Amino acid sequence: MVKICCIGAGYVGGPTMAVIALKCPAIEVAVVDISAPRIAAWNSDQLPIYEPGLDEIVKQCRGKNLFFSTAVEKHVSEADIIFVSVNTPTKTQGLGAGKAADLTYWESAARMIADVSKSNKIVVEKSTVPVKTAEAIEKILTHNSKGIKYQILSNPEFLAEGTAIEDLFSPDRVLIGGRETPDGQKATQALKEVYAHWVPEDRIITTNLWSAELSKLAANAFLAQRISSVNAMSALCEATGANISEVAHAVGKDTRIGPKFLNASVGFGGSCFQKDILNLVYICECNGLTEVANYWKQVIKVNDYQKNRFVNRVVSSMFNTVSGKKIAILGFAFKKDTGDTRETPAIDVCRGLLGDKAQLSIYDLQVTEDQIRRDLSMKKFDWDHPIHLQPMNLAAVKEVSVVWDAYEATKGAHGICILTEWDEFKTLDYKKIFDNMQKPAFLFDGRNVVDVEKLREIGFIVYSIGKPLDAWLKDMPAMA
Ligand SMILES: NC(=O)c1ccc[n+]([C@@H]2O[C@H](COP(=O)([O-])OP(=O)(O)OC[C@H]3O[C@@H](n4cnc5c(N)ncnc54)[C@H](O)[C@@H]3O)[C@@H](O)[C@H]2O)c1
Ligand SMILES: O=c1ccn([C@@H]2O[C@H](COP(=O)(O)OP(=O)(O)O[C@H]3O[C@H](CO)[C@@H](O)[C@H](O)[C@H]3O)[C@@H](O)[C@H]2O)c(=O)[nH]1
């Protein structure tokens, strides 16, 4: 029986391995982690991450051919194929701080593999890593090899949160990069056979190692660039009276551009886009490609601009101050159908409003109060470390309350900010909400989910990203 071990039981390791176990009953899959609470949660009824469809798969396979364990060394030493899916945060100190990927966790996983292995291994990079990481890992492994042969493959993951199971069941492509030697090709073939249990062969792409590593960073940079492009246009729409939904629809009809991923928003979030672009920028700079680095940096600058613009719009519309005013925040996760808050634009928007002394009442369908409080007091990039290494005893933010109902959040509020596109926010009883708010009642839709005209009829002053401004907002221009 082929044995697979995945180091890192996170948003990637958990779902990917669950799907491999489901689709390959003859393979034994062990997912290991240094975080005991995380492993305990994977072995409980309350999985550590919320992902539609994941519970059922885990229930079906757990204890049969899918195991979650803290016995890292045991499972690594027994495995034929080892996936490494650990954190690769942005460095916060030293050379490349604020940009370069911190490979501490990756390196410690590689050293551990070298220490405990007694048989040949295929080591698969599942984490997103800088180009040429495989070469460094190869050096660590072979330096300590004791005669054991290692083949390193790059197999980046392209799943998006909220649709992870769908994406894993039916990926646009599976990418495998390997050495172009007979042993390298054999390893590539072995991994290809795992995916071939359910992925059509023409969707499994094989490349050299460096192309696979770079393709992951490139794909995320292209995706994020699309959002910054549409968000940049949204600012111009507000200035000119054009409507971003109409512009995006018209632009996306061009088959060369396509309709997906063109929703203007308060800004992109998530654990990957910013981190991976910063990483790309750093690699360009290290290779002397300043113009290329600056080009990609702009994608992040526009994203920061979009978040700032939103906060400025809220404050300037409400008579240039939100001091002491109750603002309801609807949605805190970085997108719908996930409880993940890593780099969510809600953090920056909330901090901006708190900076102007607002009182926030936050409601999200999946994010816990504890998580929200941690996010609002944590330093940038501190989130991307194993949970037991993250700062504890964070300062309490007393101007924030977290509630479990949109009506409660909005009761007595001066304004509402919609920051996540949860379906529930489309069907709330906005008349009831309006009646219970201070007047004038403001609604700032950072996700374009509400029916602007209907809300204006009820009496709201509405701002919706990239949509024609109502008269009130035109009279209260926001500073960029
Ligand atoms: N989240 C996504 O949607 C996504 C998608 C594609 C790629 N990625 C990439 O995949 C990697 C993992 O991301 P994630 O979202 O799953 O992170 P995560 O924080 O959810 O999970 C990483 C896990 O690795 C564990 N870990 C760290 N060092 C370890 C070690 N030495 N031994 C054992 N366990 C260790 C941590 O405790 C943690 O549980 C990152 O490189 C990320 O960029 C993420
Ligand atoms: O038209 C759009 C699409 C997305 N977003 C925002 O962009 C962010 C990222 O969304 P999405 O890409 O759907 O989620 P992620 O889970 O971050 O997935 C991205 O990052 C992963 C980690 O690398 C990759 O594997 C995926 O392919 C890539 O889509 C979220 O805040 C979204 O709200 C928009 O504002 N407008």
PDB file of N, CA and C in Angstrom, residues 279-331:
ATOM      1  N   ASN A 279       6.401  38.381  -2.256  1.00  0.00           N
ATOM      2  CA  ASN A 279       7.441  37.384  -2.517  1.00  0.00           C
ATOM      3  C   ASN A 279       7.968  37.526  -3.962  1.00  0.00           C
ATOM      4  N   LEU A 280       7.040  37.673  -4.898  1.00  0.00           N
ATOM      5  CA  LEU A 280       7.409  37.846  -6.310  1.00  0.00           C
ATOM      6  C   LEU A 280       8.234  39.131  -6.501  1.00  0.00           C
ATOM      7  N   VAL A 281       7.781  40.188  -5.841  1.00  0.00           N
ATOM      8  CA  VAL A 281       8.477  41.476  -5.933  1.00  0.00           C
ATOM      9  C   VAL A 281       9.910  41.315  -5.432  1.00  0.00           C
ATOM     10  N   TYR A 282      10.057  40.614  -4.330  1.00  0.00           N
ATOM     11  CA  TYR A 282      11.391  40.429  -3.744  1.00  0.00           C
ATOM     12  C   TYR A 282      12.294  39.626  -4.692  1.00  0.00           C
ATOM     13  N   ILE A 283      11.725  38.590  -5.290  1.00  0.00           N
ATOM     14  CA  ILE A 283      12.525  37.774  -6.216  1.00  0.00           C
ATOM     15  C   ILE A 283      12.968  38.630  -7.414  1.00  0.00           C
ATOM     16  N   CYS A 284      12.059  39.464  -7.915  1.00  0.00           N
ATOM     17  CA  CYS A 284      12.417  40.349  -9.041  1.00  0.00           C
ATOM     18  C   CYS A 284      13.553  41.280  -8.617  1.00  0.00           C
ATOM     19  N   GLU A 285      13.412  41.873  -7.430  1.00  0.00           N
ATOM     20  CA  GLU A 285      14.455  42.806  -6.958  1.00  0.00           C
ATOM     21  C   GLU A 285      15.798  42.091  -6.830  1.00  0.00           C
ATOM     22  N   CYS A 286      15.762  40.863  -6.295  1.00  0.00           N
ATOM     23  CA  CYS A 286      17.011  40.110  -6.118  1.00  0.00           C
ATOM     24  C   CYS A 286      17.661  39.802  -7.468  1.00  0.00           C
ATOM     25  N   ASN A 287      16.831  39.744  -8.520  1.00  0.00           N
ATOM     26  CA  ASN A 287      17.377  39.474  -9.845  1.00  0.00           C
ATOM     27  C   ASN A 287      17.634  40.762 -10.626  1.00  0.00           C
ATOM     28  N   GLY A 288      17.575  41.889  -9.935  1.00  0.00           N
ATOM     29  CA  GLY A 288      17.888  43.176 -10.572  1.00  0.00           C
ATOM     30  C   GLY A 288      16.779  43.681 -11.485  1.00  0.00           C
ATOM     31  N   LEU A 289      15.570  43.128 -11.356  1.00  0.00           N
ATOM     32  CA  LEU A 289      14.489  43.514 -12.267  1.00  0.00           C
ATOM     33  C   LEU A 289      13.581  44.551 -11.588  1.00  0.00           C
ATOM     34  N   THR A 290      14.109  45.749 -11.400  1.00  0.00           N
ATOM     35  CA  THR A 290      13.401  46.780 -10.631  1.00  0.00           C
ATOM     36  C   THR A 290      12.064  47.159 -11.272  1.00  0.00           C
ATOM     37  N   GLU A 291      12.057  47.322 -12.596  1.00  0.00           N
ATOM     38  CA  GLU A 291      10.812  47.726 -13.270  1.00  0.00           C
ATOM     39  C   GLU A 291       9.731  46.668 -13.103  1.00  0.00           C
ATOM     40  N   VAL A 292      10.143  45.412 -13.204  1.00  0.00           N
ATOM     41  CA  VAL A 292       9.166  44.310 -13.058  1.00  0.00           C
ATOM     42  C   VAL A 292       8.648  44.298 -11.621  1.00  0.00           C
ATOM     43  N   ALA A 293       9.554  44.493 -10.674  1.00  0.00           N
ATOM     44  CA  ALA A 293       9.152  44.519  -9.257  1.00  0.00           C
ATOM     45  C   ALA A 293       8.144  45.652  -9.022  1.00  0.00           C
ATOM     46  N   ASN A 294       8.428  46.824  -9.575  1.00  0.00           N
ATOM     47  CA  ASN A 294       7.537  47.978  -9.364  1.00  0.00           C
ATOM     48  C   ASN A 294       6.170  47.748  -9.983  1.00  0.00           C
ATOM     49  N   TYR A 295       6.171  47.085 -11.134  1.00  0.00           N
ATOM     50  CA  TYR A 295       4.902  46.771 -11.813  1.00  0.00           C
ATOM     51  C   TYR A 295       3.996  45.965 -10.887  1.00  0.00           C
ATOM     52  N   TRP A 296       4.521  44.913 -10.272  1.00  0.00           N
ATOM     53  CA  TRP A 296       3.680  44.050  -9.426  1.00  0.00           C
ATOM     54  C   TRP A 296       3.367  44.708  -8.083  1.00  0.00           C
ATOM     55  N   LYS A 297       4.302  45.533  -7.605  1.00  0.00           N
ATOM     56  CA  LYS A 297       4.062  46.240  -6.338  1.00  0.00           C
ATOM     57  C   LYS A 297       2.792  47.094  -6.428  1.00  0.00           C
ATOM     58  N   GLN A 298       2.562  47.630  -7.612  1.00  0.00           N
ATOM     59  CA  GLN A 298       1.429  48.522  -7.814  1.00  0.00           C
ATOM     60  C   GLN A 298       0.096  47.821  -7.540  1.00  0.00           C
ATOM     61  N   VAL A 299       0.059  46.501  -7.760  1.00  0.00           N
ATOM     62  CA  VAL A 299      -1.179  45.742  -7.518  1.00  0.00           C
ATOM     63  C   VAL A 299      -1.553  45.848  -6.032  1.00  0.00           C
ATOM     64  N   ILE A 300      -0.544  45.800  -5.187  1.00  0.00           N
ATOM     65  CA  ILE A 300      -0.794  45.899  -3.740  1.00  0.00           C
ATOM     66  C   ILE A 300      -1.110  47.331  -3.343  1.00  0.00           C
ATOM     67  N   LYS A 301      -0.414  48.267  -3.993  1.00  0.00           N
ATOM     68  CA  LYS A 301      -0.678  49.681  -3.663  1.00  0.00           C
ATOM     69  C   LYS A 301      -2.128  50.038  -3.971  1.00  0.00           C
ATOM     70  N   VAL A 302      -2.627  49.567  -5.120  1.00  0.00           N
ATOM     71  CA  VAL A 302      -4.020  49.872  -5.482  1.00  0.00           C
ATOM     72  C   VAL A 302      -4.968  49.203  -4.480  1.00  0.00           C
ATOM     73  N   ASN A 303      -4.596  48.024  -4.008  1.00  0.00           N
ATOM     74  CA  ASN A 303      -5.454  47.347  -3.023  1.00  0.00           C
ATOM     75  C   ASN A 303      -5.502  48.141  -1.719  1.00  0.00           C
ATOM     76  N   ASP A 304      -4.357  48.661  -1.292  1.00  0.00           N
ATOM     77  CA  ASP A 304      -4.329  49.481  -0.071  1.00  0.00           C
ATOM     78  C   ASP A 304      -5.126  50.771  -0.284  1.00  0.00           C
ATOM     79  N   TYR A 305      -4.972  51.339  -1.479  1.00  0.00           N
ATOM     80  CA  TYR A 305      -5.699  52.563  -1.828  1.00  0.00           C
ATOM     81  C   TYR A 305      -7.213  52.328  -1.726  1.00  0.00           C
ATOM     82  N   GLN A 306      -7.652  51.150  -2.222  1.00  0.00           N
ATOM     83  CA  GLN A 306      -9.087  50.853  -2.230  1.00  0.00           C
ATOM     84  C   GLN A 306      -9.632  50.770  -0.798  1.00  0.00           C
ATOM     85  N   LYS A 307      -8.877  50.163   0.094  1.00  0.00           N
ATOM     86  CA  LYS A 307      -9.327  50.041   1.489  1.00  0.00           C
ATOM     87  C   LYS A 307      -9.369  51.423   2.153  1.00  0.00           C
ATOM     88  N   ASN A 308      -8.331  52.220   1.909  1.00  0.00           N
ATOM     89  CA  ASN A 308      -8.286  53.582   2.482  1.00  0.00           C
ATOM     90  C   ASN A 308      -9.422  54.438   1.951  1.00  0.00           C
ATOM     91  N   ARG A 309      -9.642  54.296   0.642  1.00  0.00           N
ATOM     92  CA  ARG A 309     -10.684  55.080  -0.023  1.00  0.00           C
ATOM     93  C   ARG A 309     -12.045  54.798   0.624  1.00  0.00           C
ATOM     94  N   PHE A 310     -12.272  53.521   0.940  1.00  0.00           N
ATOM     95  CA  PHE A 310     -13.542  53.121   1.540  1.00  0.00           C
ATOM     96  C   PHE A 310     -13.710  53.792   2.916  1.00  0.00           C
ATOM     97  N   VAL A 311     -12.658  53.716   3.732  1.00  0.00           N
ATOM     98  CA  VAL A 311     -12.731  54.324   5.073  1.00  0.00           C
ATOM     99  C   VAL A 311     -12.968  55.832   4.940  1.00  0.00           C
ATOM    100  N   ASN A 312     -12.224  56.462   4.032  1.00  0.00           N
ATOM    101  CA  ASN A 312     -12.384  57.916   3.859  1.00  0.00           C
ATOM    102  C   ASN A 312     -13.801  58.273   3.426  1.00  0.00           C
ATOM    103  N   ARG A 313     -14.362  57.425   2.587  1.00  0.00           N
ATOM    104  CA  ARG A 313     -15.725  57.671   2.105  1.00  0.00           C
ATOM    105  C   ARG A 313     -16.715  57.617   3.281  1.00  0.00           C
ATOM    106  N   VAL A 314     -16.531  56.614   4.148  1.00  0.00           N
ATOM    107  CA  VAL A 314     -17.431  56.476   5.303  1.00  0.00           C
ATOM    108  C   VAL A 314     -17.328  57.729   6.177  1.00  0.00           C
ATOM    109  N   VAL A 315     -16.102  58.088   6.516  1.00  0.00           N
ATOM    110  CA  VAL A 315     -15.916  59.193   7.465  1.00  0.00           C
ATOM    111  C   VAL A 315     -16.396  60.512   6.856  1.00  0.00           C
ATOM    112  N   SER A 316     -16.002  60.768   5.594  1.00  0.00           N
ATOM    113  CA  SER A 316     -16.369  62.067   5.017  1.00  0.00           C
ATOM    114  C   SER A 316     -17.877  62.181   4.809  1.00  0.00           C
ATOM    115  N   SER A 317     -18.540  61.073   4.473  1.00  0.00           N
ATOM    116  CA  SER A 317     -20.000  61.136   4.279  1.00  0.00           C
ATOM    117  C   SER A 317     -20.710  61.457   5.580  1.00  0.00           C
ATOM    118  N   MET A 318     -20.145  60.959   6.693  1.00  0.00           N
ATOM    119  CA  MET A 318     -20.830  61.134   7.976  1.00  0.00           C
ATOM    120  C   MET A 318     -20.305  62.398   8.675  1.00  0.00           C
ATOM    121  N   PHE A 319     -20.270  63.490   7.933  1.00  0.00           N
ATOM    122  CA  PHE A 319     -19.912  64.822   8.454  1.00  0.00           C
ATOM    123  C   PHE A 319     -18.463  64.886   8.921  1.00  0.00           C
ATOM    124  N   ASN A 320     -17.622  64.070   8.270  1.00  0.00           N
ATOM    125  CA  ASN A 320     -16.185  64.087   8.533  1.00  0.00           C
ATOM    126  C   ASN A 320     -15.781  63.596   9.917  1.00  0.00           C
ATOM    127  N   THR A 321     -16.690  62.940  10.611  1.00  0.00           N
ATOM    128  CA  THR A 321     -16.283  62.310  11.875  1.00  0.00           C
ATOM    129  C   THR A 321     -17.197  61.120  12.198  1.00  0.00           C
ATOM    130  N   VAL A 322     -16.576  60.079  12.715  1.00  0.00           N
ATOM    131  CA  VAL A 322     -17.381  58.950  13.207  1.00  0.00           C
ATOM    132  C   VAL A 322     -17.129  58.774  14.709  1.00  0.00           C
ATOM    133  N   SER A 323     -16.537  59.771  15.303  1.00  0.00           N
ATOM    134  CA  SER A 323     -16.194  59.694  16.723  1.00  0.00           C
ATOM    135  C   SER A 323     -17.446  59.432  17.570  1.00  0.00           C
ATOM    136  N   GLY A 324     -17.408  58.336  18.328  1.00  0.00           N
ATOM    137  CA  GLY A 324     -18.529  57.996  19.216  1.00  0.00           C
ATOM    138  C   GLY A 324     -19.735  57.440  18.497  1.00  0.00           C
ATOM    139  N   LYS A 325     -19.683  57.352  17.168  1.00  0.00           N
ATOM    140  CA  LYS A 325     -20.854  56.843  16.432  1.00  0.00           C
ATOM    141  C   LYS A 325     -20.789  55.335  16.318  1.00  0.00           C
ATOM    142  N   LYS A 326     -21.956  54.692  16.402  1.00  0.00           N
ATOM    143  CA  LYS A 326     -21.992  53.232  16.252  1.00  0.00           C
ATOM    144  C   LYS A 326     -22.015  52.884  14.763  1.00  0.00           C
ATOM    145  N   ILE A 327     -21.053  52.093  14.348  1.00  0.00           N
ATOM    146  CA  ILE A 327     -21.021  51.616  12.954  1.00  0.00           C
ATOM    147  C   ILE A 327     -21.140  50.094  13.003  1.00  0.00           C
ATOM    148  N   ALA A 328     -22.112  49.580  12.266  1.00  0.00           N
ATOM    149  CA  ALA A 328     -22.268  48.115  12.195  1.00  0.00           C
ATOM    150  C   ALA A 328     -21.390  47.584  11.076  1.00  0.00           C
ATOM    151  N   ILE A 329     -20.621  46.548  11.396  1.00  0.00           N
ATOM    152  CA  ILE A 329     -19.782  45.910  10.382  1.00  0.00           C
ATOM    153  C   ILE A 329     -20.419  44.570  10.055  1.00  0.00           C
ATOM    154  N   LEU A 330     -20.924  44.436   8.841  1.00  0.00           N
ATOM    155  CA  LEU A 330     -21.528  43.162   8.444  1.00  0.00           C
ATOM    156  C   LEU A 330     -20.510  42.391   7.612  1.00  0.00           C
ATOM    157  N   GLY A 331     -19.998  41.327   8.199  1.00  0.00           N
ATOM    158  CA  GLY A 331     -19.016  40.487   7.512  1.00  0.00           C
ATOM    159  C   GLY A 331     -17.603  40.842   7.913  1.00  0.00           C
TER     160      GLY A 331
END
